[in-house]
Amino acid sequence: MSNTKKITLMAFILMMLTSVFGVTNIGIGFYRMGYAAIPMFVIGGLFYFIPYIMMMIELATGFKGQGGGIYTWMEKSVSVKFAFIGIMMWYSSYVIWMFGKALSLWVPLSFAIFGKDITVTPINVSAEVQGNIVFGPTDFGPFILGIVGILIVLLLAKIVSSGAGRLAKITSIGGLAVVSLNLVLLVGGVFAISRNLIDGHMFKETLTVQSLISSPNPDFQNVMAFFGFVVFAVFAYGGTEAIAGVATDLENPERDLKRGIFMSGAFIVIAYILGFFMVGAALEWSQFGEGVSSLSALFLIMGHLGDAIMGVEGSILGQFLTRFAGLGMFLSYIGALVALSYAPLKQMIEGTPSEFWPESFKNVNENGVRVGAVKMQAIIVIAFIAAKSILSLVNPDGAAKLYELIITMTNVGMTIPYVFLIFAWFKFRNNDSLEKDVILIKSKFMVTVCLVSTIFLVMFGNIFTIVAPFIGDTPDYQTGIWTIIGPVIFSVIALVIYSLGEAKINNK
């Protein structure tokens, strides 16, 4: 029996929220920059995210009815080779993202259950046979996390193979979790402001012109760290193209694609900005204290939000909101993993010439899913996890370094495809033979302005990311080299697959 269920408008909006909006970005942003994060997110929203959204809508509607998502957009606008290199770099970065998320997924779950991060607690095991130590105390924690990570990847492959209908239901749960967390932060912030007003002030963290341009965090007061946060603020809006590419699975793509992207895009920009103000209503920046990291900042914020509402430290509401944030982020990560285990793979395999891939990738199950490609994707991600997990038993420091290096490979590789897509849109707009559904970017002048602003911000972010590790008081040459190696490796792989596929086509 064929699974022909389509994605509804609401499910599509929730998929967008799950894949693009990150409540954790509010926590990370405030922890790093305080209120100074706000103008950065405004710049990212106005000069990158909003123009980029309109570009993606125009490309998606311009090639409506055609499968292949972003590959089709780039191929029809520029060339096959250009599109294949772009989508391979884009897809490869999502594979690495899946690897990282499958291992970090358990931090919010730990906060949900225990109210703290127990994934960093050592699980030491040693063995002794007849008085001889076979192996001394060994931390099995990372290995156990790796096993659980492998299981979640297998589960994801099963879910993806079930088709778009089931996928939409699960990603909708993640989207609802994102919306719920944001509503709790916004509504809770209003209650916190109300209580603060009784004490004669609106915000716990004082809001001034100076606080909007200067970070209270001493680690983010130098020029390099400041520019680093500009990069973070821009890339916090990434992921729109992944979901826009599944337009063919919508119940009514003609109507729902524009509505879905516009509605979710407006919510994301506004929610980011309001979120920072509400965090300032819940706590002073100095309350972050020792031991707080970017990853744990959101959970501490939600705890303080509960305390601010109740007017007492260590309140039951604070403990509840900490756990609620953990559960919400866990569900959000699950939703994002499901959505991004499907959309990038679907676009790469269905859009590119079939000669580029093994025969097994062409097989479609009763749910319309290319199961061979899904299985291969799972095997690759599992191989990364297994390598890191096994190494953690032999050389824990080496395993941690391997993890960071693999993630570092995507720092630039994940964003260069944005340049490919923006350039493809520019070529698309200047090709009179291609059908267009122009949104707001109508004049040639506005086309140029949007092209320059988006390309500048993405390229600035990439150049800074490449250069930053090599300069400063303590250069990190290893990170810098791997930042460059990542895109090079992805490009070489793409060129090899393209050359082999082109040879097959020419030999027919």
XYZ file of C-alpha atoms in Angstrom, residues 15 27 67 84 89 96 112 214 268 303 308 335 350 357 394 417 492:
17
model
C 9.428 21.827 9.935
C 20.840 31.337 25.262
C 11.868 17.348 -8.119
C 26.634 18.954 -8.355
C 29.292 20.183 -0.309
C 28.702 15.715 9.660
C 15.007 17.059 31.274
C 29.362 46.138 24.121
C 11.931 33.461 13.636
C 15.681 28.117 35.676
C 12.122 35.555 38.590
C 12.588 16.787 14.871
C 16.405 12.782 -6.864
C 24.880 6.801 -8.162
C 41.990 3.998 23.883
C 26.719 26.268 -0.703
C 37.320 16.570 -4.418
